[in-house]
PDB file of C-alpha atoms in Angstrom:
ATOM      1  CA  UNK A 158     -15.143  47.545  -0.096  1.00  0.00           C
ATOM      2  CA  UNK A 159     -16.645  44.915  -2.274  1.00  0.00           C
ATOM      3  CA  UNK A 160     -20.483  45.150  -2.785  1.00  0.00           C
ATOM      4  CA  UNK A 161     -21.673  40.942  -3.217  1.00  0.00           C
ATOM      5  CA  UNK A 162     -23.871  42.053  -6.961  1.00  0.00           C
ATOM      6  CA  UNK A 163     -26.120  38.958  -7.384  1.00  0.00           C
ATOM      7  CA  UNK A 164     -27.888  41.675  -9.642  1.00  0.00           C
ATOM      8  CA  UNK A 165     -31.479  41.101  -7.856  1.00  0.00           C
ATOM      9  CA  UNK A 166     -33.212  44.736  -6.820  1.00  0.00           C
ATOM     10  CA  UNK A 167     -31.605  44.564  -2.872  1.00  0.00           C
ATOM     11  CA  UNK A 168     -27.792  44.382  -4.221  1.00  0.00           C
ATOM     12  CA  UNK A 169     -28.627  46.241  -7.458  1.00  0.00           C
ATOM     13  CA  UNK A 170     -30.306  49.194  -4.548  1.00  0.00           C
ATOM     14  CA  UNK A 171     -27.273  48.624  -2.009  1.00  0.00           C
ATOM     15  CA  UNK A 172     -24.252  49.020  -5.033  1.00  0.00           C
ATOM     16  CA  UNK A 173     -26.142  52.139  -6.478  1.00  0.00           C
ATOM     17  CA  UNK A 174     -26.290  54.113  -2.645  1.00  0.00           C
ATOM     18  CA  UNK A 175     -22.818  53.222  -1.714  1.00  0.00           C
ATOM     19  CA  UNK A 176     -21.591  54.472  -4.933  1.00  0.00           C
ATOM     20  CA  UNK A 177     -23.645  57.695  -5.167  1.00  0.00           C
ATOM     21  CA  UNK A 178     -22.066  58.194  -1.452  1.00  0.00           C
ATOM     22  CA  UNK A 179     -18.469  56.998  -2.020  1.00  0.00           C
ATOM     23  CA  UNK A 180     -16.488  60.075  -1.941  1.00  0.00           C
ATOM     24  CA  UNK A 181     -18.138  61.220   0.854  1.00  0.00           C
ATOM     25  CA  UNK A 182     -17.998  58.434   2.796  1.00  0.00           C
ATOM     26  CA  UNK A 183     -13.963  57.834   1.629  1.00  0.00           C
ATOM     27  CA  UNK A 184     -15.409  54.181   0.227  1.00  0.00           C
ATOM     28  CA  UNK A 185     -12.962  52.325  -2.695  1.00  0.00           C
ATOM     29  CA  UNK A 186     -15.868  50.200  -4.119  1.00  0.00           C
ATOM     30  CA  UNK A 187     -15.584  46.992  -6.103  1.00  0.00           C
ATOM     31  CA  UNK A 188     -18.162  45.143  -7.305  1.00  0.00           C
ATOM     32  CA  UNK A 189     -18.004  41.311  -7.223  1.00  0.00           C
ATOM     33  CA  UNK A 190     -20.370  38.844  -8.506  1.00  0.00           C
ATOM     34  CA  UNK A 191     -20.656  34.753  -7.651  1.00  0.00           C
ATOM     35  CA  UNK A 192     -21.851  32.242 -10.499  1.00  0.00           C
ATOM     36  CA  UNK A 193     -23.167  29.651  -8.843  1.00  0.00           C
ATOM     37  CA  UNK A 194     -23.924  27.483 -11.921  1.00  0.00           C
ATOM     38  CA  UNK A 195     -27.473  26.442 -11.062  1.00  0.00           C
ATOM     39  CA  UNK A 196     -30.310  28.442 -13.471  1.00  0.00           C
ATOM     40  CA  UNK A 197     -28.217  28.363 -17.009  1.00  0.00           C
ATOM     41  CA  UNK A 198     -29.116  31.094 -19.329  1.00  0.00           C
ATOM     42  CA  UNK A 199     -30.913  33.033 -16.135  1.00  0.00           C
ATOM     43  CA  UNK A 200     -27.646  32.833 -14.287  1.00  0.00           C
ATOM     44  CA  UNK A 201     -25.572  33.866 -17.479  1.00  0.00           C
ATOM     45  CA  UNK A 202     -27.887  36.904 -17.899  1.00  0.00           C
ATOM     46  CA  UNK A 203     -27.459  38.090 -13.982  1.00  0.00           C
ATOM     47  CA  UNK A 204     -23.823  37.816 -14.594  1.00  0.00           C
ATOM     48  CA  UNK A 205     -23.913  40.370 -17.687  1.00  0.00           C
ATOM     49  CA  UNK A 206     -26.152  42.852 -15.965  1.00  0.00           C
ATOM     50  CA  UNK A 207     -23.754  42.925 -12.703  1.00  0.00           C
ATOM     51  CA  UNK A 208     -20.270  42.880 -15.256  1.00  0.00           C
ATOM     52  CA  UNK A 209     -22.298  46.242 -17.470  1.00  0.00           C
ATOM     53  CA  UNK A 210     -24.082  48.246 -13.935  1.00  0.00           C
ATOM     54  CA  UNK A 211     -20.276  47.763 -12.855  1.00  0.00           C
ATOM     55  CA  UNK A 212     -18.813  49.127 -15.783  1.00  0.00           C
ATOM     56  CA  UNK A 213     -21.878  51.892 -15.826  1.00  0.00           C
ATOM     57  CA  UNK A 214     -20.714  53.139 -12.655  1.00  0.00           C
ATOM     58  CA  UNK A 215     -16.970  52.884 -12.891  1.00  0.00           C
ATOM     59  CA  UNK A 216     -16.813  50.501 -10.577  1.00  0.00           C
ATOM     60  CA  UNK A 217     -14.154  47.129 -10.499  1.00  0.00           C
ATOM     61  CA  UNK A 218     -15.961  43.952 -11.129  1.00  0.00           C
ATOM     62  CA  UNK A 219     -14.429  40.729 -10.098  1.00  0.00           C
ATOM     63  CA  UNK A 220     -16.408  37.584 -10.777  1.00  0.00           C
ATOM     64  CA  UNK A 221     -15.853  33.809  -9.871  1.00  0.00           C
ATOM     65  CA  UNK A 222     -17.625  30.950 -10.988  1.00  0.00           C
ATOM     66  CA  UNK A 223     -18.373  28.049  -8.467  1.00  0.00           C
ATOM     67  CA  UNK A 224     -19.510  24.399  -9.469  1.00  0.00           C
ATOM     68  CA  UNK A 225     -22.025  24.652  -6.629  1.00  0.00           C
ATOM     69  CA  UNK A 226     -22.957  20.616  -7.123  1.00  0.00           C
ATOM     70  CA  UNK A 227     -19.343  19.319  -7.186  1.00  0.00           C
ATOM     71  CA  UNK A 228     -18.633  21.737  -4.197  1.00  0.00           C
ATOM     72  CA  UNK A 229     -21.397  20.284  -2.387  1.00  0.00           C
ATOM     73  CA  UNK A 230     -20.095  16.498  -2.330  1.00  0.00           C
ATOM     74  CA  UNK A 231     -18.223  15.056   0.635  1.00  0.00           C
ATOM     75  CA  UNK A 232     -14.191  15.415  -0.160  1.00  0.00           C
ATOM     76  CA  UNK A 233     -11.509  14.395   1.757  1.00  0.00           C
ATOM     77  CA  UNK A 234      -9.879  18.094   0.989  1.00  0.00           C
ATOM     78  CA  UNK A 235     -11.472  21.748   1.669  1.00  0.00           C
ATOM     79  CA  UNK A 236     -13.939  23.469  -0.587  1.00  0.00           C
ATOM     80  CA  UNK A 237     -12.350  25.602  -2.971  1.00  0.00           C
ATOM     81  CA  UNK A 238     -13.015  29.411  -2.318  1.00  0.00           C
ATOM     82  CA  UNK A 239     -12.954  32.267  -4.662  1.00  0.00           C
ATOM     83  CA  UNK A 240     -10.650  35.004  -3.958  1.00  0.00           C
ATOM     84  CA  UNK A 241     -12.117  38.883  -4.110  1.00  0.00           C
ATOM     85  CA  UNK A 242      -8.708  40.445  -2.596  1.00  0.00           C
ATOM     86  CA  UNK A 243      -5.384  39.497  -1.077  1.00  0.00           C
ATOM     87  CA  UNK A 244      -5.485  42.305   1.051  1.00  0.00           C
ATOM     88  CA  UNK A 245      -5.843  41.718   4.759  1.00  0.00           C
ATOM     89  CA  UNK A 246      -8.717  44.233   5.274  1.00  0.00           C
ATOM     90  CA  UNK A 247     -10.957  43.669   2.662  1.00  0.00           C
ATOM     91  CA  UNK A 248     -15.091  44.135   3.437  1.00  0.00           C
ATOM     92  CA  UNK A 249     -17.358  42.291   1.173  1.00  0.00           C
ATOM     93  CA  UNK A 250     -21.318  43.722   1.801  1.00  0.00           C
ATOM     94  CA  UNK A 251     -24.514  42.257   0.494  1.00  0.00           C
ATOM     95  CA  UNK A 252     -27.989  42.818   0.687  1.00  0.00           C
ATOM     96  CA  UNK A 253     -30.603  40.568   0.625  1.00  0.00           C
ATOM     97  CA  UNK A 254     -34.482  40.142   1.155  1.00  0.00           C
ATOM     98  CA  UNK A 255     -34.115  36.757   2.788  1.00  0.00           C
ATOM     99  CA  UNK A 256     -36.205  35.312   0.809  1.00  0.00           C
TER     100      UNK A 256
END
């Protein structure tokens, strides 16, 4: 299962519970992270926290990096997407305030 890490307090809170419950649930965690390349340094620094709470726990970390603006404008071809697994099954989770 891959837990989305944006590295705010709800994914930070959501990575840390399914972890401390992984064996007892029978969970294979990942952790995966999404640059969006929109606050710089700030977005940099979220990146580094998710890659070393990853690495804390033991956890995989995959990370992709997405040029949000050049995504956004009108193409004649899909959006690229970033890849988290090939496998067929694969859950991604986040949490989020909605805010």
């Amino acid at each position: 299962m891959a837990v989305g890490l944006s590295g705010g307090a709800d994914s930070v809170a959501l990575l840390r519970a399914l972890a401390e419950r992984s064996r007892e649930l029978g969970l294979v965690l990942h952790a995966a992270h999404l640059h969006h390349g929109l606050r710089g340094e700030e977005a940099d620094a979220d990146l580094a926290f998710a890659r070393s709470l990853a690495a804390d726990l033991g956890l995989p970390f995959h990370e992709a990096q997405v040029d949000t603006e050049a995504e956004a404008k009108p193409t004649p071809h899909p959006p690229s997407q970033p890849k988290l697994s090939r496998r067929p099954r694969a859950v991604c989770v986040t949490g989020g305030s909605g805010n």
